[in-house]
mmCIF file of C-alpha atoms in Angstrom:
data_model
loop_
_atom_site.group_PDB
_atom_site.id
_atom_site.type_symbol
_atom_site.label_atom_id
_atom_site.label_comp_id
_atom_site.label_asym_id
_atom_site.label_seq_id
_atom_site.Cartn_x
_atom_site.Cartn_y
_atom_site.Cartn_z
ATOM 1 C CA MET A 1 -45.131 1.549 -32.606
ATOM 2 C CA LYS A 2 -41.922 3.579 -32.927
ATOM 3 C CA LYS A 3 -42.884 5.574 -29.866
ATOM 4 C CA ILE A 4 -43.434 2.439 -27.733
ATOM 5 C CA PHE A 5 -40.131 0.948 -28.928
ATOM 6 C CA PHE A 6 -38.282 4.204 -28.190
ATOM 7 C CA MET A 7 -39.830 4.546 -24.695
ATOM 8 C CA THR A 8 -39.028 0.901 -23.870
ATOM 9 C CA PHE A 9 -35.445 1.348 -25.089
ATOM 10 C CA LEU A 10 -35.062 4.551 -23.103
ATOM 11 C CA GLY A 11 -36.482 2.905 -19.959
ATOM 12 C CA LEU A 12 -34.161 -0.104 -20.259
ATOM 13 C CA LEU A 13 -31.198 2.194 -20.828
ATOM 14 C CA LEU A 14 -32.058 4.237 -17.734
ATOM 15 C CA VAL A 15 -32.468 1.119 -15.563
ATOM 16 C CA SER A 16 -29.206 -0.445 -16.775
ATOM 17 C CA VAL A 17 -27.180 2.738 -16.236
ATOM 18 C CA SER A 18 -28.592 3.365 -12.768
ATOM 19 C CA ALA A 19 -27.991 -0.247 -11.709
ATOM 20 C CA PHE A 20 -24.220 0.165 -12.032
ATOM 21 C CA GLU A 21 -23.563 2.947 -9.590
ATOM 22 C CA VAL A 22 -19.914 3.881 -9.121
ATOM 23 C CA HIS A 23 -18.748 3.015 -5.621
ATOM 24 C CA LYS A 24 -15.451 4.174 -4.197
ATOM 25 C CA PHE A 25 -13.455 1.798 -2.041
ATOM 26 C CA TYR A 26 -12.035 3.143 1.197
ATOM 27 C CA MET A 27 -9.009 1.017 1.910
ATOM 28 C CA ALA A 28 -5.436 1.335 3.108
ATOM 29 C CA ILE A 29 -2.810 -1.394 3.035
ATOM 30 C CA PHE A 30 -0.139 -1.870 5.695
ATOM 31 C CA GLN A 31 2.795 -4.275 5.458
ATOM 32 C CA VAL A 32 4.720 -5.062 8.662
ATOM 33 C CA ASN A 33 7.848 -7.221 8.464
ATOM 34 C CA TYR A 34 9.749 -8.465 11.474
ATOM 35 C CA ALA A 35 13.500 -8.219 10.788
ATOM 36 C CA PRO A 36 15.134 -10.135 13.677
ATOM 37 C CA GLU A 37 18.673 -9.403 12.452
ATOM 38 C CA LYS A 38 17.930 -5.665 12.713
ATOM 39 C CA LYS A 39 15.756 -6.082 15.824
ATOM 40 C CA MET A 40 12.927 -4.089 14.280
ATOM 41 C CA LEU A 41 9.519 -4.035 12.686
ATOM 42 C CA GLN A 42 9.566 -2.424 9.231
ATOM 43 C CA ILE A 43 6.250 -0.823 8.284
ATOM 44 C CA THR A 44 5.092 0.291 4.847
ATOM 45 C CA SER A 45 1.648 1.808 4.347
ATOM 46 C CA ARG A 46 -0.254 2.639 1.178
ATOM 47 C CA ILE A 47 -3.031 5.187 1.615
ATOM 48 C CA PHE A 48 -5.106 7.125 -0.916
ATOM 49 C CA VAL A 49 -3.714 10.640 -0.578
ATOM 50 C CA ASP A 50 -7.022 12.431 -1.246
ATOM 51 C CA ASP A 51 -8.751 10.460 1.533
ATOM 52 C CA LEU A 52 -5.837 11.129 3.875
ATOM 53 C CA ASN A 53 -5.883 14.888 3.203
ATOM 54 C CA LEU A 54 -9.652 15.005 3.840
ATOM 55 C CA ALA A 55 -9.309 12.992 7.051
ATOM 56 C CA LEU A 56 -6.492 15.213 8.339
ATOM 57 C CA GLU A 57 -8.542 18.329 7.596
ATOM 58 C CA LYS A 58 -11.533 16.915 9.453
ATOM 59 C CA LYS A 59 -9.463 15.771 12.447
ATOM 60 C CA TYR A 60 -7.194 18.817 12.857
ATOM 61 C CA GLY A 61 -9.250 21.579 11.223
ATOM 62 C CA LYS A 62 -6.445 22.500 8.800
ATOM 63 C CA LYS A 63 -6.362 21.818 5.076
ATOM 64 C CA THR A 64 -3.313 19.767 4.108
ATOM 65 C CA PHE A 65 -1.703 19.295 0.717
ATOM 66 C CA LEU A 66 0.215 16.033 1.105
ATOM 67 C CA GLY A 67 1.559 14.871 -2.238
ATOM 68 C CA ALA A 68 0.957 18.243 -3.907
ATOM 69 C CA ASP A 69 3.228 21.129 -4.849
ATOM 70 C CA LYS A 70 1.682 23.156 -1.998
ATOM 71 C CA GLU A 71 2.783 20.608 0.638
ATOM 72 C CA SER A 72 4.389 22.320 3.626
ATOM 73 C CA ALA A 73 6.512 21.298 6.596
ATOM 74 C CA ASP A 74 3.367 21.741 8.730
ATOM 75 C CA ASP A 75 1.557 19.187 6.541
ATOM 76 C CA GLN A 76 4.366 16.699 7.126
ATOM 77 C CA ALA A 77 4.301 17.365 10.875
ATOM 78 C CA ILE A 78 0.540 16.732 10.937
ATOM 79 C CA LEU A 79 1.077 13.466 9.028
ATOM 80 C CA LYS A 80 3.680 12.291 11.565
ATOM 81 C CA LYS A 81 1.356 13.223 14.442
ATOM 82 C CA TYR A 82 -1.482 11.308 12.764
ATOM 83 C CA PHE A 83 0.696 8.195 12.473
ATOM 84 C CA LEU A 84 1.580 8.365 16.174
ATOM 85 C CA GLU A 85 -2.079 8.714 17.156
ATOM 86 C CA ASN A 86 -3.551 6.094 14.830
ATOM 87 C CA LEU A 87 -0.993 3.295 14.670
ATOM 88 C CA GLN A 88 -0.005 1.867 18.041
ATOM 89 C CA ILE A 89 2.052 -1.270 18.504
ATOM 90 C CA LYS A 90 2.755 -3.280 21.637
ATOM 91 C CA VAL A 91 5.484 -5.901 21.423
ATOM 92 C CA ASN A 92 5.394 -8.584 24.110
ATOM 93 C CA GLY A 93 2.988 -6.393 26.100
ATOM 94 C CA GLN A 94 5.214 -3.295 25.961
ATOM 95 C CA THR A 95 4.194 -0.197 23.979
ATOM 96 C CA LYS A 96 6.775 0.682 21.321
ATOM 97 C CA PRO A 97 6.989 4.032 19.535
ATOM 98 C CA VAL A 98 6.356 4.027 15.801
ATOM 99 C CA ALA A 99 9.022 6.173 14.120
ATOM 100 C CA PHE A 100 7.910 7.831 10.880
ATOM 101 C CA LEU A 101 10.814 7.753 8.400
ATOM 102 C CA SER A 102 9.714 9.026 5.007
ATOM 103 C CA LYS A 103 7.028 9.056 2.336
ATOM 104 C CA GLU A 104 6.655 9.082 -1.416
ATOM 105 C CA LEU A 105 3.796 9.571 -3.832
ATOM 106 C CA GLU A 106 2.996 6.913 -6.418
ATOM 107 C CA GLY A 107 0.053 8.046 -8.529
ATOM 108 C CA ASP A 108 -2.715 8.825 -6.038
ATOM 109 C CA ILE A 109 -1.232 6.586 -3.329
ATOM 110 C CA LEU A 110 0.924 7.967 -0.520
ATOM 111 C CA ILE A 111 3.473 5.356 0.532
ATOM 112 C CA CYS A 112 4.784 5.902 4.063
ATOM 113 C CA TYR A 113 7.710 4.157 5.726
ATOM 114 C CA CYS A 114 7.938 3.663 9.492
ATOM 115 C CA ARG A 115 9.716 1.385 11.914
ATOM 116 C CA VAL A 116 9.631 0.095 15.452
ATOM 117 C CA THR A 117 13.079 -0.527 16.921
ATOM 118 C CA ASP A 118 14.382 -2.491 19.887
ATOM 119 C CA VAL A 119 12.457 -5.671 19.083
ATOM 120 C CA SER A 120 14.983 -8.329 20.044
ATOM 121 C CA LYS A 121 12.397 -11.079 20.576
ATOM 122 C CA LEU A 122 8.882 -11.372 19.257
ATOM 123 C CA HIS A 123 6.356 -13.474 21.163
ATOM 124 C CA SER A 124 3.247 -11.336 20.712
ATOM 125 C CA VAL A 125 2.273 -8.123 19.023
ATOM 126 C CA GLU A 126 -0.853 -6.037 19.606
ATOM 127 C CA ILE A 127 -1.690 -3.611 16.821
ATOM 128 C CA THR A 128 -4.233 -0.809 17.009
ATOM 129 C CA ASN A 129 -4.993 0.742 13.631
ATOM 130 C CA THR A 130 -7.571 3.534 13.405
ATOM 131 C CA PHE A 131 -6.397 5.119 10.135
ATOM 132 C CA LEU A 132 -9.189 7.120 8.483
ATOM 133 C CA THR A 133 -11.929 5.322 10.433
ATOM 134 C CA HIS A 134 -12.930 8.528 12.247
ATOM 135 C CA TRP A 135 -13.470 10.128 8.850
ATOM 136 C CA ASN A 136 -15.312 7.331 7.073
ATOM 137 C CA SER A 137 -17.158 4.408 8.620
ATOM 138 C CA GLU A 138 -16.593 2.377 5.410
ATOM 139 C CA GLN A 139 -12.799 2.573 5.786
ATOM 140 C CA GLN A 140 -10.980 -0.767 5.894
ATOM 141 C CA ASN A 141 -7.319 -1.169 6.774
ATOM 142 C CA ILE A 142 -5.699 -4.406 5.714
ATOM 143 C CA LEU A 143 -2.469 -5.283 7.488
ATOM 144 C CA HIS A 144 -0.124 -8.050 6.376
ATOM 145 C CA PHE A 145 2.277 -9.119 9.127
ATOM 146 C CA THR A 146 5.259 -11.290 8.194
ATOM 147 C CA ALA A 147 7.408 -12.933 10.869
ATOM 148 C CA PHE A 148 9.436 -16.130 10.961
ATOM 149 C CA GLY A 149 8.542 -16.868 7.333
ATOM 150 C CA GLU A 150 4.808 -16.773 8.075
ATOM 151 C CA LYS A 151 2.369 -14.162 6.761
ATOM 152 C CA GLN A 152 -0.812 -13.272 8.638
ATOM 153 C CA THR A 153 -3.451 -10.830 7.445
ATOM 154 C CA LEU A 154 -5.572 -8.637 9.706
ATOM 155 C CA LEU A 155 -8.564 -6.432 8.908
ATOM 156 C CA PHE A 156 -9.188 -3.230 10.851
ATOM 157 C CA THR A 157 -12.510 -1.386 10.603
ATOM 158 C CA THR A 158 -14.510 1.105 12.621
ATOM 159 C CA SER A 159 -15.724 -1.729 14.860
ATOM 160 C CA ASN A 160 -12.451 -3.737 14.907
ATOM 161 C CA LYS A 161 -9.583 -1.436 15.827
ATOM 162 C CA ALA A 162 -7.138 -3.797 17.550
ATOM 163 C CA GLU A 163 -5.762 -7.295 16.959
ATOM 164 C CA VAL A 164 -3.241 -9.511 18.756
ATOM 165 C CA LEU A 165 -0.838 -11.937 17.072
ATOM 166 C CA LYS A 166 1.059 -14.600 19.006
ATOM 167 C CA PHE A 167 4.167 -16.422 17.827
#
């Protein structure tokens, strides 16, 4: 009887533990604010630094150490290049360069600050966001866009890389 009870308990324990598999989320958050008085788009991104380092290594074939003591000027240059390649913005049909300003580490999140200047009027904006999607097909990039007191949220995935907003 004890043996049957023990085997049943062990089986239930095994089933319950295996049913709750740990799953990592692959997500980055982008906040874009239109500042008409400054004639610019202000961009803040929050990206898991370990995922970003792995993606940069896969894309460029060089191990990077963003957010670590070993971080080099080359790592920062690769990060800036990655931003230029994977975040494109068209304002009113015209491509605008995204200027990388700075970054900071908060826990395991790399917060990056960028801007798009010379945005005197905003009628439409087309955003292409391919951050980390080449590295992981489960990657999701959520972008909150605030303009004229209105907030709109966009989701970018491997299959949905570009969105257009009209004002």
